[in-house]
Coordinates of C-alpha atoms in Angstrom, one line a residue:
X235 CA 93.4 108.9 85.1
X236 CA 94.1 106.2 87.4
X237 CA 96.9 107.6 88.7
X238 CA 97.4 111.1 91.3
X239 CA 100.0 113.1 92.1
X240 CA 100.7 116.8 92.3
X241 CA 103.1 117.2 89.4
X242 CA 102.1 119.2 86.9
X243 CA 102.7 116.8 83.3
X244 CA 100.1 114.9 82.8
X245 CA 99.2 113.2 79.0
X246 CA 97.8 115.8 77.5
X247 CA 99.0 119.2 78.8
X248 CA 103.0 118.4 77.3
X249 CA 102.0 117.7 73.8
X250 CA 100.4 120.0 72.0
X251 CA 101.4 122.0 68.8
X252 CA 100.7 124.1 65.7
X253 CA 101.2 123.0 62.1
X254 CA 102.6 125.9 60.2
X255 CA 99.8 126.0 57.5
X256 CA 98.0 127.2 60.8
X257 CA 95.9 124.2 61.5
X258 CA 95.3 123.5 64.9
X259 CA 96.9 120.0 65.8
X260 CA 96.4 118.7 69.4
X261 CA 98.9 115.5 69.4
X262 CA 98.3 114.4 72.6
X263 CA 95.0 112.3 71.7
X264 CA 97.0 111.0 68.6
X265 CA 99.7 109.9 70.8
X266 CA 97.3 108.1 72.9
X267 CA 96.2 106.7 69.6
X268 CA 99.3 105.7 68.6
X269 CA 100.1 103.8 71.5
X270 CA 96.9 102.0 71.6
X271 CA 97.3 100.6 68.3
X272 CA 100.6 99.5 68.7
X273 CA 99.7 97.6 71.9
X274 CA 96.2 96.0 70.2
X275 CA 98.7 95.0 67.4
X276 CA 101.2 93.4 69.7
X277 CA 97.7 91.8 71.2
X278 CA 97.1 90.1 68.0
X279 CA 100.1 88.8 67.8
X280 CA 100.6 87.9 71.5
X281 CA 97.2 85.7 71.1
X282 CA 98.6 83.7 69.0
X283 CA 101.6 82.7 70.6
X284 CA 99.7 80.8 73.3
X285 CA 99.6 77.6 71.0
X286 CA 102.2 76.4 69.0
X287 CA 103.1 76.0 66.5
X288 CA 99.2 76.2 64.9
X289 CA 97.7 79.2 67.2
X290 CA 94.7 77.4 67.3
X291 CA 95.3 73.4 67.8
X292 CA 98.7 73.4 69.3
X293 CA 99.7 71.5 70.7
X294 CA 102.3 73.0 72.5
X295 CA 100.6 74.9 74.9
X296 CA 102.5 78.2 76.3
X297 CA 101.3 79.5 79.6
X298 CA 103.4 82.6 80.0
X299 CA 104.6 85.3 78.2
X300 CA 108.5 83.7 79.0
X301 CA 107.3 80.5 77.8
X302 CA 106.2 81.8 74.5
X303 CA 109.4 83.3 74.2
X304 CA 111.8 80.5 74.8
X305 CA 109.5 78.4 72.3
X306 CA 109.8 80.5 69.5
X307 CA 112.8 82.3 70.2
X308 CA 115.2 80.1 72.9
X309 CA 116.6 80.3 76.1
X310 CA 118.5 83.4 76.0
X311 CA 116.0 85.7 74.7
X312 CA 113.2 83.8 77.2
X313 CA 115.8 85.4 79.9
X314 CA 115.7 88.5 79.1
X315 CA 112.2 88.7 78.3
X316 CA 111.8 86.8 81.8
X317 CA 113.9 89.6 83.5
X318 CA 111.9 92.8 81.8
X319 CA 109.0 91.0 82.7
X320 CA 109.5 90.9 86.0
X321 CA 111.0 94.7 86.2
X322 CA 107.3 95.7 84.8
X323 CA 104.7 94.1 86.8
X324 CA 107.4 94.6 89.8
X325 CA 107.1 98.4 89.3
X326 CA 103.4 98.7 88.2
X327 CA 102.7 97.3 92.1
X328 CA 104.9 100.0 93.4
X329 CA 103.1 102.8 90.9
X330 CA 99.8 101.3 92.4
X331 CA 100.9 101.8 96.1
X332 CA 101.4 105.4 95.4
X333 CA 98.3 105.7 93.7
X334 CA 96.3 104.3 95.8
X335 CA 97.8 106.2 99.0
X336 CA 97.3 109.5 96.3
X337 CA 93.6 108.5 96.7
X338 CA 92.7 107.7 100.0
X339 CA 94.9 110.7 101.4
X340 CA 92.6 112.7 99.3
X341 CA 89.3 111.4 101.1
X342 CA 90.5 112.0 104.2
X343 CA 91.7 115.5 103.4
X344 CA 88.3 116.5 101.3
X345 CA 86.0 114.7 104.4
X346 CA 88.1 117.0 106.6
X347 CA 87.7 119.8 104.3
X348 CA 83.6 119.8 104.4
X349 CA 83.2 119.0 108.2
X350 CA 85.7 121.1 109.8
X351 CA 86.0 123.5 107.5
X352 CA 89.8 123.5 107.4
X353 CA 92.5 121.0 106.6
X354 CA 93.3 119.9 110.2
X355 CA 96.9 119.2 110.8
X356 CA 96.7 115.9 111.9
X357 CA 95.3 114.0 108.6
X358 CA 98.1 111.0 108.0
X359 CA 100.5 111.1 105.4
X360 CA 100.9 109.0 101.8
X361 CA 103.4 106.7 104.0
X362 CA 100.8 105.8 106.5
X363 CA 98.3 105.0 103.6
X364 CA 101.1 103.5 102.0
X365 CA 101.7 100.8 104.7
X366 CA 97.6 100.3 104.7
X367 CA 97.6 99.7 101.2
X368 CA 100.9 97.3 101.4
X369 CA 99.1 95.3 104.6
X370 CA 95.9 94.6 102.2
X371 CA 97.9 93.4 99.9
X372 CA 99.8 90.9 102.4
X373 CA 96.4 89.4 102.8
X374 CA 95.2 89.3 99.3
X375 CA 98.8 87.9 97.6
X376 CA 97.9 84.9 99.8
X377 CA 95.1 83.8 96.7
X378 CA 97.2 80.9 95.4
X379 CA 96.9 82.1 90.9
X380 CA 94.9 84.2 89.0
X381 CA 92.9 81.3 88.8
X382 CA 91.5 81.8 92.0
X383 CA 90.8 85.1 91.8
X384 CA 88.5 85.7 88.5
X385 CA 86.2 88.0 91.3
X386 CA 89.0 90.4 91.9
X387 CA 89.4 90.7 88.5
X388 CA 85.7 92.0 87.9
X389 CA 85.3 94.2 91.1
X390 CA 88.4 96.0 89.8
X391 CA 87.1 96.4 86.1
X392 CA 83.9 97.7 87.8
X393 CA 85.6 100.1 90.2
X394 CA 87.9 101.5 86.8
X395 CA 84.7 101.9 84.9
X396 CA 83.3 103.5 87.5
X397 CA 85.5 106.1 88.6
X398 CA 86.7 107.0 85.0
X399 CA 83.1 107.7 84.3
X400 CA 83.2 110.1 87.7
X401 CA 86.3 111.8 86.5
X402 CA 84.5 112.6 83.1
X403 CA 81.4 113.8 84.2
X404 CA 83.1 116.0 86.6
X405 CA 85.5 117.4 84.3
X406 CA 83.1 118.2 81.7
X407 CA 80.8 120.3 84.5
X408 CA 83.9 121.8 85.4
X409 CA 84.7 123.0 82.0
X410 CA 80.5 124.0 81.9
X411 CA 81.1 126.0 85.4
X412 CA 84.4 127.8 84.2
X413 CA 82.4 128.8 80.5
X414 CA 85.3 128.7 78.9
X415 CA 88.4 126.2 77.7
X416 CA 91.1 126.6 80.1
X417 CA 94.6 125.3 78.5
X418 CA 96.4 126.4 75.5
X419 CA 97.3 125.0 72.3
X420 CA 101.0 125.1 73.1
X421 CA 100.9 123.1 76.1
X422 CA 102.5 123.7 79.8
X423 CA 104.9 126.6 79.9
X424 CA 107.9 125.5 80.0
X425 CA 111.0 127.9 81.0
X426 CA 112.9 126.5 78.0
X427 CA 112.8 124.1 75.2
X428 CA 115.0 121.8 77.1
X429 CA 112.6 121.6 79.6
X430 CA 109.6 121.4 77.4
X431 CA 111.3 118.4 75.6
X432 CA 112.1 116.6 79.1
X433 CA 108.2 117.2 79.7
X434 CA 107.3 115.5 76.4
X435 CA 109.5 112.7 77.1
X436 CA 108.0 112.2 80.2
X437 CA 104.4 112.7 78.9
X438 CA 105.1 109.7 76.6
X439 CA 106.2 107.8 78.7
X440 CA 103.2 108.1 81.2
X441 CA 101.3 107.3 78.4
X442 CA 103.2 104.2 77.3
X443 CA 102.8 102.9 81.2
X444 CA 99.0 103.0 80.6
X445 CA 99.0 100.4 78.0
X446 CA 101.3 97.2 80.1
X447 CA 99.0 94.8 78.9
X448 CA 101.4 92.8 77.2
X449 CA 103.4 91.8 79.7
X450 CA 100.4 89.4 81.4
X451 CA 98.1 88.5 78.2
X452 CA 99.5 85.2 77.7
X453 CA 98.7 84.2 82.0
X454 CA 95.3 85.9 80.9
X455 CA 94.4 83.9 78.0
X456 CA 95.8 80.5 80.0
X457 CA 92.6 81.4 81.9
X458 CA 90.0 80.9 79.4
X459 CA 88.0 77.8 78.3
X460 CA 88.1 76.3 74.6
X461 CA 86.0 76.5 72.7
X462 CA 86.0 78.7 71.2
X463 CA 89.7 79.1 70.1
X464 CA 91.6 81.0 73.0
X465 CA 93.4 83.1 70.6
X466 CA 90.1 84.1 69.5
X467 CA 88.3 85.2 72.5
X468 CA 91.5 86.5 73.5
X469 CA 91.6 89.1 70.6
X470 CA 87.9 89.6 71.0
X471 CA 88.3 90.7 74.8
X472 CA 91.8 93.0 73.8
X473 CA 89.6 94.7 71.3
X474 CA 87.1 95.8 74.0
X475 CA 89.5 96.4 76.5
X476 CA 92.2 98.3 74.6
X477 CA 88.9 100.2 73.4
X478 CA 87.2 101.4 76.1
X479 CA 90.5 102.2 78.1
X480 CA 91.5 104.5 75.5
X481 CA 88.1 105.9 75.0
X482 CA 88.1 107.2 78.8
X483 CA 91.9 108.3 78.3
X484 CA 91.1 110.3 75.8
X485 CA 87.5 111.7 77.7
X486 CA 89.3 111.9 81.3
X487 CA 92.7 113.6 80.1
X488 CA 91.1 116.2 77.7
X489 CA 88.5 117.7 79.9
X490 CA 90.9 117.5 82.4
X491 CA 93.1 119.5 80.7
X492 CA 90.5 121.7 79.2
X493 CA 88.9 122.0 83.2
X494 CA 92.2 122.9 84.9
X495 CA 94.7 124.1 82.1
X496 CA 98.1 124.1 83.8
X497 CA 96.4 123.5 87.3
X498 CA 96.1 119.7 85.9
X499 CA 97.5 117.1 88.2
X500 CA 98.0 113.7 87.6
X501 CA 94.6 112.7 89.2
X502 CA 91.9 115.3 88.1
X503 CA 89.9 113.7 91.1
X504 CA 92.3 115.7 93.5
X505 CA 91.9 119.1 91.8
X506 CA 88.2 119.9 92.3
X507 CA 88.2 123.2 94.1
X508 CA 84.4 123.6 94.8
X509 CA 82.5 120.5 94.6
X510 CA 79.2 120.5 96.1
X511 CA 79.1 116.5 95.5
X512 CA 82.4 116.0 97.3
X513 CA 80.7 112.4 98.2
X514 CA 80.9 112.0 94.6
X515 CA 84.6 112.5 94.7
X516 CA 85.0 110.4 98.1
X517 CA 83.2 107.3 95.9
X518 CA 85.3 107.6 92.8
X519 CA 88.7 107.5 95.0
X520 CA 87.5 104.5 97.0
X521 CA 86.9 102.9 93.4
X522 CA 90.7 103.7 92.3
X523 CA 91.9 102.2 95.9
X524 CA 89.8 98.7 94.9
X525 CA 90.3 98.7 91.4
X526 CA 94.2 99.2 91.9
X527 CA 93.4 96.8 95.2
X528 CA 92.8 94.0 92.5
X529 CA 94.7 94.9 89.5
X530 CA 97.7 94.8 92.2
X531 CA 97.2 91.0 92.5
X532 CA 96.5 90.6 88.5
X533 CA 99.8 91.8 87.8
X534 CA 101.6 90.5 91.0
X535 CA 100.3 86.9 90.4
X536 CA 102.4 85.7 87.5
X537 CA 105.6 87.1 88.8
X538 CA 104.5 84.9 92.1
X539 CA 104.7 81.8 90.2
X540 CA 107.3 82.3 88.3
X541 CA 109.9 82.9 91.3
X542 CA 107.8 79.9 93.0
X543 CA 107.9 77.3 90.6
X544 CA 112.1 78.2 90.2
X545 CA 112.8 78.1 93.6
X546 CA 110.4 74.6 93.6
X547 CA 112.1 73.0 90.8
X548 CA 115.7 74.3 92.2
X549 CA 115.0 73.1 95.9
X550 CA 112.3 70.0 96.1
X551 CA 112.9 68.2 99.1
X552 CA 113.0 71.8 101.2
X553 CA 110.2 71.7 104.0
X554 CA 110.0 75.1 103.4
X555 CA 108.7 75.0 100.3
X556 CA 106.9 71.6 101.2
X557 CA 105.2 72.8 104.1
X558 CA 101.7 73.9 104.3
X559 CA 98.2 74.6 106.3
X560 CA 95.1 75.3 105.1
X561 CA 94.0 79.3 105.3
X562 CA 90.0 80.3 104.7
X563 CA 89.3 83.9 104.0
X564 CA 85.6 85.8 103.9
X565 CA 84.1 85.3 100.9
X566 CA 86.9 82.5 99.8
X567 CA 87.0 78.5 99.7
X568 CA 89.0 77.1 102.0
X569 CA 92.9 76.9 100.5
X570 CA 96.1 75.6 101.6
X571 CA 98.5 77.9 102.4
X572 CA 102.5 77.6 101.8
X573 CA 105.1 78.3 104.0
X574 CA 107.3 79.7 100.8
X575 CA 104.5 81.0 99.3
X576 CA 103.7 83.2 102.7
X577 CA 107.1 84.2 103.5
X578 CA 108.1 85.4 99.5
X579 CA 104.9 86.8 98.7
X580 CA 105.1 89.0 102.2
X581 CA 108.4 90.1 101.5
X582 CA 107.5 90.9 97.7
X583 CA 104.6 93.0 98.9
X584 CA 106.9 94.5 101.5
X585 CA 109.5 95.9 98.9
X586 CA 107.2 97.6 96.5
X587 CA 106.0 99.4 99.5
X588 CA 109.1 100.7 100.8
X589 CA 110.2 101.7 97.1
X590 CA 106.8 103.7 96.7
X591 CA 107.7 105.3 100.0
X592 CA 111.0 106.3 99.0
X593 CA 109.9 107.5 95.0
X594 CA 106.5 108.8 95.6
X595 CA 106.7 110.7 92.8
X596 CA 103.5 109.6 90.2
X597 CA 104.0 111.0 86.6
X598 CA 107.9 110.4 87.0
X599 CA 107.5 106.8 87.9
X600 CA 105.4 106.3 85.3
X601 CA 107.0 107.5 82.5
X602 CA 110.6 105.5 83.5
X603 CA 108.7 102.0 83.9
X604 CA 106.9 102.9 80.4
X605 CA 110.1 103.9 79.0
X606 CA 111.9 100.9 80.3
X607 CA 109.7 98.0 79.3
X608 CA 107.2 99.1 76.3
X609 CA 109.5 98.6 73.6
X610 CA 111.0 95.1 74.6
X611 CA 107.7 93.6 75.9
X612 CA 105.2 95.1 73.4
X613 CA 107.2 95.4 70.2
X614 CA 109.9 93.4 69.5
X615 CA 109.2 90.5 71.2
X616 CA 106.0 89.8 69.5
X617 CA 107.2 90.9 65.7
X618 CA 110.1 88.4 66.4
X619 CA 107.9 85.8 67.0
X620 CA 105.5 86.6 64.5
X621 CA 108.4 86.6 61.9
X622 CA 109.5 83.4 63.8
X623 CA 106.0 81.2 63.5
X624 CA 104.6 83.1 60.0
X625 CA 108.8 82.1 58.6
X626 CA 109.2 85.6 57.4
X627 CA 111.9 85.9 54.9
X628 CA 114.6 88.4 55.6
X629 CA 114.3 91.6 53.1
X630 CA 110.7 90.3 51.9
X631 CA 108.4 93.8 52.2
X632 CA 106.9 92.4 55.5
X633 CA 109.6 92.3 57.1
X634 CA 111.3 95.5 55.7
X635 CA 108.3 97.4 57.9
X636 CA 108.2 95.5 60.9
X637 CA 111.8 95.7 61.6
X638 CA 111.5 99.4 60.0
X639 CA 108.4 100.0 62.7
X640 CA 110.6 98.1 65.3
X641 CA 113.0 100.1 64.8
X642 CA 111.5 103.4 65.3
X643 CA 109.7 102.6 68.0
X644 CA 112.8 101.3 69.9
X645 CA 114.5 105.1 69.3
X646 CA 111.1 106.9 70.8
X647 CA 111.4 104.8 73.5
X648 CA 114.9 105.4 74.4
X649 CA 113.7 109.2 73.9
X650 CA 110.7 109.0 76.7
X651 CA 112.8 106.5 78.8
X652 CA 115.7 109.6 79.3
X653 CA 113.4 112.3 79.7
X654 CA 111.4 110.4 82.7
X655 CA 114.7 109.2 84.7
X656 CA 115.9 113.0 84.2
X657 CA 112.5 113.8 86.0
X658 CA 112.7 111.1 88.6
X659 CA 116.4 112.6 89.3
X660 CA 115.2 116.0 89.0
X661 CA 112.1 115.7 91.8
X662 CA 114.2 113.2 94.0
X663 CA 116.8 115.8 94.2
X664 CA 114.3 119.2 95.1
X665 CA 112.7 117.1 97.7
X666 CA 116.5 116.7 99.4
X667 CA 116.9 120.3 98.7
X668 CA 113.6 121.7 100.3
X669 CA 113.9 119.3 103.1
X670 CA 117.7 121.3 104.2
X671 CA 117.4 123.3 107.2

């Protein structure tokens, strides 16, 4: 839902089917399911890797998800998990700079719509509102830690409850206004079963993408006050979140698909034909461009201070990482600015904009950085940590399932991470071909 695009795969439409006893099953809403479990489970556990070894009194305290890691499970496996890490929240930024620039072309182009009565040709492109979205960002990656920046954090939980409740309403008066239940239990005609298994891959892999909130649960919970326990207002608040974010996936993505059938693209918000309250549409896009305004920064911050505090500890008598002035922003305290700080942070921003303008494609972008990092970062790490602090034995029933479960899961991902580079190949190359002469 908080996503846009014109390609025609989103959650729902891919994964339908029929059991043969003729019962009706529609398994994208279990899929969502699925994956919402998994991730509240690896929530659980996560929470209680932030103190060590008790999860409660410590005292080793872990404030990042690499530092948990290379507690429980040493060096080697704290640099891998460092590196995925890194991949994730570096490609959620670049998914939210296409988003967003999904979003605010599409107030301009409906604003157009209703006062000229035309699309006029000179409405800017997703590049231009790329590079706006990329210069706000430049500004805001300037807050020195998520500490600073508990504000942005609410506006943007505000602005997704906000335009997901928009999305749904709309759908559902859509669905009303048609009279009947566009869609089909079969899902999006494919031209063969090749393609309709690439389209499932990449469906699950869109779907894994919506649930990253692994990767940044452990900087999350450093942020809390005790008492009560962390671990236990952390699993309190993963409870409600993973909740209510699956509740509107499942809402915005099945009237959606029962509004617009095949027609569905990646952001319904972009498909209403005839919309009397197209200022309804006009807020509910400005919501995704300030929610993903601040969830930008939430998942930017801790890869900000990780680079930081390595290039600190590698070079500490460098005036450029020494050097500093103090900045003060509207609505902000006064803070002190670094030279470092500036200069990386700029250039960071500055990448993932250039990488959304060269892969603009949504759904495909989606489904590889799901695909890449949900197994890793969601799965195994935590159960081998879990078996780690609980001392699982090996071939005790416990462990038979998790690493059974582990398993599995690691397969379906491979599965959804082939099917969404294949589509990421597959639209990079017909853009080259329709822009040939």
């Amino acid at each position: 839902m908080a996503g846009g695009g014109d390609q025609e795969s989103p959650l729902l439409q891919v994964l339908d089917c029929s059991s043969d006893s003729g019962i009706k099953i529609r398994t994208g809403p279990l899929a969502i399911l699925f994956f919402a479990s998994i991730t509240l489970l690896s929530s659980f556990l996560l929470c209680n890797c932030y103190l060590t070894p008790d999860p409660e009194h410590g005292p080793t305290r872990n404030r990042s998800y690499v530092e948990a890691v290379r507690t429980s499970l040493g060096s080697k496996n704290a640099w891998v998990c460092g590196f995925l890490v890194q991949v994730s929240l570096y490609g959620i930024g670049v998914a939210y700079t296409i988003t967003s620039a999904i979003s605010i072309s599409s107030i301009q182009k409906s604003y157009c719509d209703h006062k000229q009565g035309q699309e006029p040709a000179d409405v800017h492109g997703d590049i231009f509102y790329m590079l706006s979205f990329g210069a706000l960002q430049v500004i805001l990656s300037q807050i020195p830690d998520l500490h600073n920046m508990q504000w942005l954090s609410v506006v943007a939980a505000v602005m997704s409850f906000t335009y997901s409740f928009i999305g749904f309403a709309l759908g559902f008066a859509q669905v009303m206004a048609n009279g009947y239940v566009k869609g089909s239990i079969a899902g999006v005609t494919a031209t063969s079963t090749v393609d309709k298994v690439w389209s499932i891959s990449q469906a699950l892999g869109d779907i894994a993408f919506g649930y990253p909130y692994s990767a940044i649960l452990i900087e999350i919970q450093d942020t809390l006050q005790s008492p009560p326990p962390q671990n236990q207002s952390m699993k309190k608040a993963s409870t409600i979140a993973v909740s209510i974010t699956t509740f509107f996936y499942l809402l915005c993505g099945g009237f959606g698909y029962a509004a617009f059938g095949e027609d569905t693209p990646g952001n319904i918000l972009t498909r209403f034909e005839v919309c009397k309250l197209y200022w309804l549409l006009h807020i509910a896009n400005a919501c995704i461009v300030l929610h993903l305004a601040g969830s930008y920064q939430v998942v930017s911050q801790p890869v900000f201070a990780s680079i930081e505090r390595w290039i600190a500890e590698k070079y500490p008598r460098s005036r450029l990482v020494n050097s500093s002035f103090t900045l003060k922003l509207p609505l902000m305290r006064a803070f002190e600015l670094n030279i470092l700080r500036l200069f990386f942070r700029t250039i960071y921003v500055l990448t993932t904009t250039a990488i959304a303008m060269i892969f603009p494609y949504f759904n495909q972008v989606l489904g590889v950085l799901g695909g890449l990092n949900f197994w890793p970062l969601t799965i195994y790490f935590p159960v081998e940590m879990y078996f780690k602090q609980r001392k699982i034995e090996a071939w005790t029933i416990k462990w038979i399932l998790l690493r059974a479960f582990s398993i599995i899961c690691f397969f379906a991902t491979v599965f959804t991470l082939l099917g969404s580079v294949e589509g990421l190949i597959s639209a990079k190359l017909s853009q080259a071909t329709a822009s040939l002469p």
